[in-house]
Coordinates of C-alpha atoms in Angstrom, one line a residue:
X1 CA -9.6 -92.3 107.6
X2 CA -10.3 -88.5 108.4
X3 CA -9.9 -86.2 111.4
X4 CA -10.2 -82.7 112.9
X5 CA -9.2 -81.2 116.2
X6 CA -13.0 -82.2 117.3
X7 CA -14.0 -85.4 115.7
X8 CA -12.6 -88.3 112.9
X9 CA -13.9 -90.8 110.7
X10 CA -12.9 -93.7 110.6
X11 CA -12.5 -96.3 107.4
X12 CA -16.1 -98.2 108.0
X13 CA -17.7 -94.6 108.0
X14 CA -18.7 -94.0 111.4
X15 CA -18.2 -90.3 113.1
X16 CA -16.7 -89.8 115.9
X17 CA -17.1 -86.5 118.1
X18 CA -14.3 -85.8 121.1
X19 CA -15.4 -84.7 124.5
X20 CA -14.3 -84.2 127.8
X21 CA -16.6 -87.8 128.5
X22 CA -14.0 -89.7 125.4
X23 CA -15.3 -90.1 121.8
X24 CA -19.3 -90.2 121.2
X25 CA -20.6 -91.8 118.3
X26 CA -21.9 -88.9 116.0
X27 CA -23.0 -91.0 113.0
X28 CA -22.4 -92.9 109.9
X29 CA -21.5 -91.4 106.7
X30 CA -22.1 -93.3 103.3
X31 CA -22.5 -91.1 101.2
X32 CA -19.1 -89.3 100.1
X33 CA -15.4 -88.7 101.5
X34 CA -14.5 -89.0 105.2
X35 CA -14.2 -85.2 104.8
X36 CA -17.4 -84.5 103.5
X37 CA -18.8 -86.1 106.6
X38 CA -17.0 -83.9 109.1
X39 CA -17.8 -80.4 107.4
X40 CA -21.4 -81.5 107.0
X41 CA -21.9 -82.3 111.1
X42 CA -19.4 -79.6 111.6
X43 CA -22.3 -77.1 109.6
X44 CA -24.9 -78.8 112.2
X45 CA -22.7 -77.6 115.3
X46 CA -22.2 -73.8 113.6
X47 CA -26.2 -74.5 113.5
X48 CA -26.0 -75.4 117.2
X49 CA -23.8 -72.4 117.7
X50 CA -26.1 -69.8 116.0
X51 CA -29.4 -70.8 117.7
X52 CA -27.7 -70.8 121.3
X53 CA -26.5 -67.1 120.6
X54 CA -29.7 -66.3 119.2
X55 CA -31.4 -67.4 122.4
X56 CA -28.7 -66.2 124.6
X57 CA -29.7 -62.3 122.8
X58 CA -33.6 -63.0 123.0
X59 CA -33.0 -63.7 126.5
X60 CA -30.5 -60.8 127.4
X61 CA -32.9 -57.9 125.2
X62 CA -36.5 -59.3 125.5
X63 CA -39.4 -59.7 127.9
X64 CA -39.2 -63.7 126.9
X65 CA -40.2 -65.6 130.1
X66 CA -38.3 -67.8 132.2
X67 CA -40.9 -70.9 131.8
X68 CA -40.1 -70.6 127.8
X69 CA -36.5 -69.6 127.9
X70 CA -35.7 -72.8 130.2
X71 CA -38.0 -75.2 127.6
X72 CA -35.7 -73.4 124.6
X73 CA -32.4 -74.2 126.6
X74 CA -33.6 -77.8 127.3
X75 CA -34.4 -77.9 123.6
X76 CA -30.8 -77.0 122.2
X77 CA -29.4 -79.3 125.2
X78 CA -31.0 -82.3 123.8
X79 CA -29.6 -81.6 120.9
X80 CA -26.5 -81.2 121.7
X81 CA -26.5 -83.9 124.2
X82 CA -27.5 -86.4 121.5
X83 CA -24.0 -85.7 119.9
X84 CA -24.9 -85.1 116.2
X85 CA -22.4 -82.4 115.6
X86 CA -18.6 -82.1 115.2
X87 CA -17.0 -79.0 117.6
X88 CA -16.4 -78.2 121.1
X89 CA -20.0 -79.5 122.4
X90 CA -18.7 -78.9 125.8
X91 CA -18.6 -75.2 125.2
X92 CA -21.6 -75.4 124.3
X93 CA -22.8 -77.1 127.2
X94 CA -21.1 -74.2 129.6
X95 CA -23.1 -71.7 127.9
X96 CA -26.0 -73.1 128.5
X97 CA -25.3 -73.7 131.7
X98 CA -24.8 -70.0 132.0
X99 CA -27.8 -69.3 130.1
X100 CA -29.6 -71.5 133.0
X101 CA -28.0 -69.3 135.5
X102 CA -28.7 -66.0 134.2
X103 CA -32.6 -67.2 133.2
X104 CA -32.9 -67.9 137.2
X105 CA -31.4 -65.0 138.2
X106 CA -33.7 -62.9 136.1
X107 CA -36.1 -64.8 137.2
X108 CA -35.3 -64.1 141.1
X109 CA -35.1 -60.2 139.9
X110 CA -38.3 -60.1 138.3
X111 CA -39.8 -61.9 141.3
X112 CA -38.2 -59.5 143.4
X113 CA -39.6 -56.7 141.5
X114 CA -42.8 -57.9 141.4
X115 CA -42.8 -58.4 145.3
X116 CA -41.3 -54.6 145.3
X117 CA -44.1 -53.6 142.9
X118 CA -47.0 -55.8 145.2
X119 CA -45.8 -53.9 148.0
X120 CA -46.1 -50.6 146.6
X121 CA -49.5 -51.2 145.7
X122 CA -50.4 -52.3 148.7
X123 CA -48.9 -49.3 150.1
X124 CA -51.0 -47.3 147.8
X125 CA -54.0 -48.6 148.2
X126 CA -53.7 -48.4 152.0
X127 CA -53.2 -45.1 151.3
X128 CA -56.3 -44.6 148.7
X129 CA -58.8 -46.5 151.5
X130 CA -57.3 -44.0 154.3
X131 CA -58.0 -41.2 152.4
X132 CA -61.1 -42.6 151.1
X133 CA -62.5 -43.1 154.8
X134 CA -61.3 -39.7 155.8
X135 CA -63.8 -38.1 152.6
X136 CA -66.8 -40.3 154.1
X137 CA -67.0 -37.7 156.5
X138 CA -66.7 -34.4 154.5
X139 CA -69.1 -32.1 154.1
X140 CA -67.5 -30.7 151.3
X141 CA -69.7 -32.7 148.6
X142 CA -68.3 -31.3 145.4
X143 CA -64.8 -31.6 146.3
X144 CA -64.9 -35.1 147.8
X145 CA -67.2 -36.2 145.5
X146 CA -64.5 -35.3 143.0
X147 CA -62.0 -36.5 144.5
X148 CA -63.5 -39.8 145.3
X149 CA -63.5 -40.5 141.8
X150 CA -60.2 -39.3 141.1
X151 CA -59.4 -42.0 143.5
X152 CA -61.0 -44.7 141.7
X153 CA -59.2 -43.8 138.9
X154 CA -56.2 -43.8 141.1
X155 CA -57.4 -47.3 142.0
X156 CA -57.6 -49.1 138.7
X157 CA -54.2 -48.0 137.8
X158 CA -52.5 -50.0 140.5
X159 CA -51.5 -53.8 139.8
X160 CA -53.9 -56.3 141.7
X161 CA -52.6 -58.0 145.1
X162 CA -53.4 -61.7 146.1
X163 CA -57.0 -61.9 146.0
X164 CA -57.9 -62.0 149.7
X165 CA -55.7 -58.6 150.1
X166 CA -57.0 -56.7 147.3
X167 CA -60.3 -57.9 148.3
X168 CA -60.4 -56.8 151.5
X169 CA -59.1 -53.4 150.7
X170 CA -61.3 -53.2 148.4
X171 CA -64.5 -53.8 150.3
X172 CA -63.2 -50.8 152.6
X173 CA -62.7 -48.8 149.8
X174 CA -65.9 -49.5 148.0
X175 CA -68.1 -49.3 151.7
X176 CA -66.0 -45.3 151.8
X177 CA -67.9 -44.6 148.9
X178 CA -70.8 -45.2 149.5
X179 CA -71.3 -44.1 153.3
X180 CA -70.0 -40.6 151.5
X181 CA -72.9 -41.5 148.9
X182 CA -75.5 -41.9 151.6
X183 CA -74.5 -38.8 153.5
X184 CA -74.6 -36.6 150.5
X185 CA -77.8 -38.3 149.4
X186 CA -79.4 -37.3 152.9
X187 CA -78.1 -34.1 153.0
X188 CA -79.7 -32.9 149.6
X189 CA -82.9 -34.6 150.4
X190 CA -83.0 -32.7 153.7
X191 CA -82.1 -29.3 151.4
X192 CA -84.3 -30.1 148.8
X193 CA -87.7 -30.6 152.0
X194 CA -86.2 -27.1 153.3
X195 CA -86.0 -25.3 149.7
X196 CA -89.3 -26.7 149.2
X197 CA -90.7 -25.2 153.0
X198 CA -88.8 -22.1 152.2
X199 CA -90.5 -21.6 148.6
X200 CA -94.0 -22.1 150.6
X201 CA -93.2 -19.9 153.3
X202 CA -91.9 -17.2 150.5
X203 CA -94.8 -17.5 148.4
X204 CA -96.9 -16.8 151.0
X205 CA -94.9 -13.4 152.6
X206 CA -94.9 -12.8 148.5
X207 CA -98.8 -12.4 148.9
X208 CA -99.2 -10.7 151.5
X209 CA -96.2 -8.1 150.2
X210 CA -98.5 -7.4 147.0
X211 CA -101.6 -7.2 149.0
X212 CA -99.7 -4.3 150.9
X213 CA -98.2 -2.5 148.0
X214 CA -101.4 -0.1 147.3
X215 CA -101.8 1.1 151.6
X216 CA -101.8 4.0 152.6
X217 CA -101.2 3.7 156.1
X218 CA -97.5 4.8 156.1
X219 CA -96.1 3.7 159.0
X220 CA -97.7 0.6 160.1
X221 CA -97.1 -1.0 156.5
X222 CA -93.9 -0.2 156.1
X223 CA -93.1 -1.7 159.7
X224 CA -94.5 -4.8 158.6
X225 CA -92.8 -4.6 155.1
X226 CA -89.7 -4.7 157.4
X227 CA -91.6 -7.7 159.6
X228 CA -91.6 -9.1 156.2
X229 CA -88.2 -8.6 155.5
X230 CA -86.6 -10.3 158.5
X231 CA -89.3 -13.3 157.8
X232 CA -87.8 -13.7 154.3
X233 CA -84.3 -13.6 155.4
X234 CA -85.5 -16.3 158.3
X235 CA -86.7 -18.4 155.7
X236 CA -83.7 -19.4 153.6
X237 CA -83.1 -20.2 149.7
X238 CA -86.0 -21.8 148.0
X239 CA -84.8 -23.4 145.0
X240 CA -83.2 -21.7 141.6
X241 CA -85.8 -22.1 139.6
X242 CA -88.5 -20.4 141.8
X243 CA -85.8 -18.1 144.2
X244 CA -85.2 -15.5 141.8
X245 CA -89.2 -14.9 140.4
X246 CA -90.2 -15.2 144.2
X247 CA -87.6 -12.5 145.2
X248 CA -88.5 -9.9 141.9
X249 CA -92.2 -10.1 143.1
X250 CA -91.8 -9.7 146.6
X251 CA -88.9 -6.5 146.2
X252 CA -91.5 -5.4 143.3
X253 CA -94.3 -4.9 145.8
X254 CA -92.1 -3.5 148.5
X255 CA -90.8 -1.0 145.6
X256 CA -94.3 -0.1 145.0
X257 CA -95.0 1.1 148.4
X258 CA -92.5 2.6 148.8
X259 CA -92.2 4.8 145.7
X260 CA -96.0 5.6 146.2
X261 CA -94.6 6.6 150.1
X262 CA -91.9 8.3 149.1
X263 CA -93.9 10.5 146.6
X264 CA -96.0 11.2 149.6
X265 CA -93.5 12.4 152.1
X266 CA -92.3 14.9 149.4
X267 CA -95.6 17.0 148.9
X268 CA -95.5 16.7 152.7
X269 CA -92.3 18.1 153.0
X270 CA -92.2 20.5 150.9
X271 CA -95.5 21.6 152.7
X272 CA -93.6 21.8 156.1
X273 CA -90.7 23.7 154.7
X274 CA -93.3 26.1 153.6
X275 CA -94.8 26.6 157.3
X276 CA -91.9 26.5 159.1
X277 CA -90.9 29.4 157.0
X278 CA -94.3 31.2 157.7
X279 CA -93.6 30.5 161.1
X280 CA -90.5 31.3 161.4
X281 CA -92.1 34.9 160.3
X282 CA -94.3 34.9 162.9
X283 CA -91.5 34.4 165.3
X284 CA -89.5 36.9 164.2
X285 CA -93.1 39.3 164.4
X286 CA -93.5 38.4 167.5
X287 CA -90.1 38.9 169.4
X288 CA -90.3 42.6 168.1
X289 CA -92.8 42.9 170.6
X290 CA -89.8 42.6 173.7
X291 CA -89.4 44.2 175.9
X292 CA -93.3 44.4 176.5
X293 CA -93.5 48.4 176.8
X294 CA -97.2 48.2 176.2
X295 CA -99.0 45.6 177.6
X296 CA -102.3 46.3 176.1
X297 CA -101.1 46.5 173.0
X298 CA -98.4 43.3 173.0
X299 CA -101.7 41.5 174.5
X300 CA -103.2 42.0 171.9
X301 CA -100.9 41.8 168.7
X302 CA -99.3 38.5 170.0
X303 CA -103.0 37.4 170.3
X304 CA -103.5 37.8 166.4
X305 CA -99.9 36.6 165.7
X306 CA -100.5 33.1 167.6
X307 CA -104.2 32.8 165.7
X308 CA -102.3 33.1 162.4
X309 CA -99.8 30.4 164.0
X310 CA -102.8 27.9 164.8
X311 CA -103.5 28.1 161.3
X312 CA -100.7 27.2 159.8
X313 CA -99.7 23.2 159.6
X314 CA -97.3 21.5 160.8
X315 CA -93.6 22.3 160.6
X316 CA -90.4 19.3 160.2
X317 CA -90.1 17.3 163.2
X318 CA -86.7 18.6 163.9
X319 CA -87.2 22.2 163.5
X320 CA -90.1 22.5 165.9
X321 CA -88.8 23.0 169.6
X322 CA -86.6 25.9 168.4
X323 CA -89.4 27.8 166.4
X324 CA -92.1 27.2 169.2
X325 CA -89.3 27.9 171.8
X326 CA -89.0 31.4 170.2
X327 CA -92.7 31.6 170.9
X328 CA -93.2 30.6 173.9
X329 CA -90.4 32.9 175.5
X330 CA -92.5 35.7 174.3
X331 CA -95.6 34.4 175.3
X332 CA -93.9 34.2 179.4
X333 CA -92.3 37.7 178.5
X334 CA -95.8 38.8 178.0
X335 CA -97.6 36.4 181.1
X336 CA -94.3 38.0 183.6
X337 CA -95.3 42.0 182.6
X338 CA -98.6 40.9 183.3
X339 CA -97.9 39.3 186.5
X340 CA -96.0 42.4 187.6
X341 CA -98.8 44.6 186.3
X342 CA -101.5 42.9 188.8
X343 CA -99.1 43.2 191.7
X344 CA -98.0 47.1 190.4
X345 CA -101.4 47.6 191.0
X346 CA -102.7 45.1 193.6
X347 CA -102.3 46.2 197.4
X348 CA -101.1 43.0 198.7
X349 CA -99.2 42.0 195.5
X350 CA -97.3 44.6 196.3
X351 CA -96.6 44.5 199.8
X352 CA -95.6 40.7 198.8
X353 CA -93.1 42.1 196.2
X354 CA -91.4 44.4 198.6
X355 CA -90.8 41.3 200.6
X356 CA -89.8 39.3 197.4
X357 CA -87.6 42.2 196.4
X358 CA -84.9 41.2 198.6
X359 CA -85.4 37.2 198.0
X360 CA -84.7 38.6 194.1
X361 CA -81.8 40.3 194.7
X362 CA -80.1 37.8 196.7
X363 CA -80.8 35.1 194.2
X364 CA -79.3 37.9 191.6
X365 CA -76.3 38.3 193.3
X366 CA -75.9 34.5 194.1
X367 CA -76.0 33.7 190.3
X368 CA -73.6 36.3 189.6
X369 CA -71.3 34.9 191.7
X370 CA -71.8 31.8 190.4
X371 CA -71.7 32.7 186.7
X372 CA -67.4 34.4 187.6
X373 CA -66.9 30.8 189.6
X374 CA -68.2 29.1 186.4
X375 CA -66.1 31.4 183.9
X376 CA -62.9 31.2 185.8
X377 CA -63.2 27.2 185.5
X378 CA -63.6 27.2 181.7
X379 CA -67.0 26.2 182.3
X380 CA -68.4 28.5 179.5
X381 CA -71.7 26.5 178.9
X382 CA -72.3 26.2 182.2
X383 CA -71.6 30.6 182.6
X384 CA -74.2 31.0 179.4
X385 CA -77.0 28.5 181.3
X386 CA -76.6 30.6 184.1
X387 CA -76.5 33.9 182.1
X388 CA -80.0 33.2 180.7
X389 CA -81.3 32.5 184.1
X390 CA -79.7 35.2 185.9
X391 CA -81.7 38.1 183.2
X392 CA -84.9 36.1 183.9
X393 CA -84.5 36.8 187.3
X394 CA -83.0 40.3 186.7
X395 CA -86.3 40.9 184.7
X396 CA -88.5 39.7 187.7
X397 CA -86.2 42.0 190.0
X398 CA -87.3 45.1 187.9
X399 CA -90.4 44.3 187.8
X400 CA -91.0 44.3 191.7
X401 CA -89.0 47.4 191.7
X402 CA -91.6 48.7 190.0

């Protein structure tokens, strides 16, 4: 007979295994000493021993599942339930006990995590179908087309929810995308019909440009060229392909014209400058004739001066009042000696002068008095307005004088 601290043999053979339950029959031994038999079911407990601390590591450091780490652990407890090993089997029982418990708390964690991880996608999603509803509505097609599929992406990432949740969110999601589909689909129809009206309506003010470019009629073309102009602008983009060629041709024509307009005005001008210079000669002839000492003779030299005038063209629009001005104050220096020529010599001219003599004065003095009120105000242009009239009427004093 043979024993150990955990199990004995006893003199028919049979092996014996102590637990906290009383002995358990391990087996029966034939084969060699009583000793032999214990180290050789004592070898099958170190094997029991082994594969529970190999389990109890893949179960600590791995991803191994709770379904197959509970089928493992029911595995080795079979075995060691079935008492076919010498040692402490009721250790080994306690750790897998343990084993049990920490595959169900694992198990309780990763369902935890995976409610914590549902959640979170379902918070994310939420969050991709609100967002997704609010670029339904944007006008901004590039960008929220962009984005939209940004968000898909987005999407796919995201671990699935129970089927009638993701589902649903989904279906929102999806119906998002295409309402913002739709809308941009419209919109660049509706472009494309005005591109297409605004390439008609260009091709035609494009015509009508070119058909102007050779006129000559100055100012009425080039009003319409601006008619044109605001038509074009009215019109809005046709499309690339044809907005550019239709734009080149119609500036083209309008470049034509105008170059050919522009050439023109030039010689013309250059012409004016000329006569307003030869006219400003004449100007300057004629106001040597003041003061009119001669009447016969101013008569007579300011009528060839204002025959050369006549035949000289016009002057710059600008410069016109002053140069005429200058002649036409000679011309009423000449018509005011005649006047007081005819009543000089006219009987009742001159009885009428003597009566306006004293009309003439009075107004002189008036505006004299008027022209020191003026001055003492600071009123200076007013003083020089007055100044010009007060010699005219100086002048027509004289002349009744006379």
């Amino acid at each position: 007979m043979s024993s150990d601290p955990w199990g004995r043999v006893d003199e028919t053979g049979t092996v014996y295994v102590r637990t906290a339950d009383g002995e358990q029959v391990v087996g029966s031994w034939q084969a060699g000493s009583p000793d032999e038999a214990l180290a050789y079911f004592e070898r099958k407990y170190e094997g029991l021993v082994v594969e529970i601390g190999l389990l109890e590591k893949r179960v600590k450091t791995t991803d191994l599942s709770a379904k197959d780490a509970l089928a493992a652990i029911e595995h080795l407890r079979e075995q060691v339930d079935a008492h076919h090993a010498v040692g402490d089997l009721d250790a080994l029982r306690a750790r897998l006990d343990k084993l049990v418990e920490l595959v169900e708390a694992r198990r309780e964690e990763r369902k935890a995590q995976r409610a914590r991880q549902t959640d979170e996608a379902r918070h994310a999603k939420e969050a991709l179908v609100a967002e997704a509803e609010e670029l339904a509505r944007s006008d901004q097609w590039r960008a929220a087309g962009e984005r939209l599929r940004a968000l898909v992406d987005t999407w796919k990432g995201l671990p699935r929810l129970d089927r009638k949740s993701d589902d649903e969110l989904w279906h929102r999601f999806s119906h998002a995308r295409s309402a913002f589909s739709k809308r941009r689909k419209q919109h660049f129809a509706q472009l494309d019909a005005q591109r297409e009206e605004a390439r008609r309506i260009k091709e035609r003010l494009v015509a009508e440009a070119e058909a102007l470019s050779g006129s000559t009629d100055w100012g009425p073309t080039a009003a319409r060229y601006r008619e044109l102009m605001a038509e074009w602008k009215a019109a809005g983009r046709a499309q690339r392909e044809h907005e550019e060629d239709l734009w080149n041709r119609f500036r083209g024509a309008q470049d034509v014209f105008f170059a050919a307009r522009s050439s023109v005005f030039a010689e013309r001008d250059a012409e004016q400058a000329e006569n307003l210079k030869l006219k400003e000669e004449l100007a300057e002839e004629a106001e040597k004739l003041l003061p009119v000492t001669d009447l016969k003779a101013a008569r007579a030299a300011f009528r060839s001066i204002n025959e050369r005038w006549e035949a000289i063209g016009h002057v710059p629009r600008d410069a016109r009042p002053k140069v005429e001005g200058r002649m036409h104050t000679v011309e009423r220096a000449i018509q005011e000696a005649e006047e007081a020529e005819w009543r000089r010599t006219n009987p009742e001219a001159r009885a009428r002068a003597e009566g306006l003599t004293g009309q003439l004065q009075a107004a002189v003095d008036k505006l004299q008095r008027q022209i020191e009120q003026a001055r003492a105000q600071g009123n200076n242009a007013k003083a020089d307005k007055l100044q010009k009239e007060l010699e005219g009427r100086q002048a027509l004093l004289e002349q009744a004088l006379k």
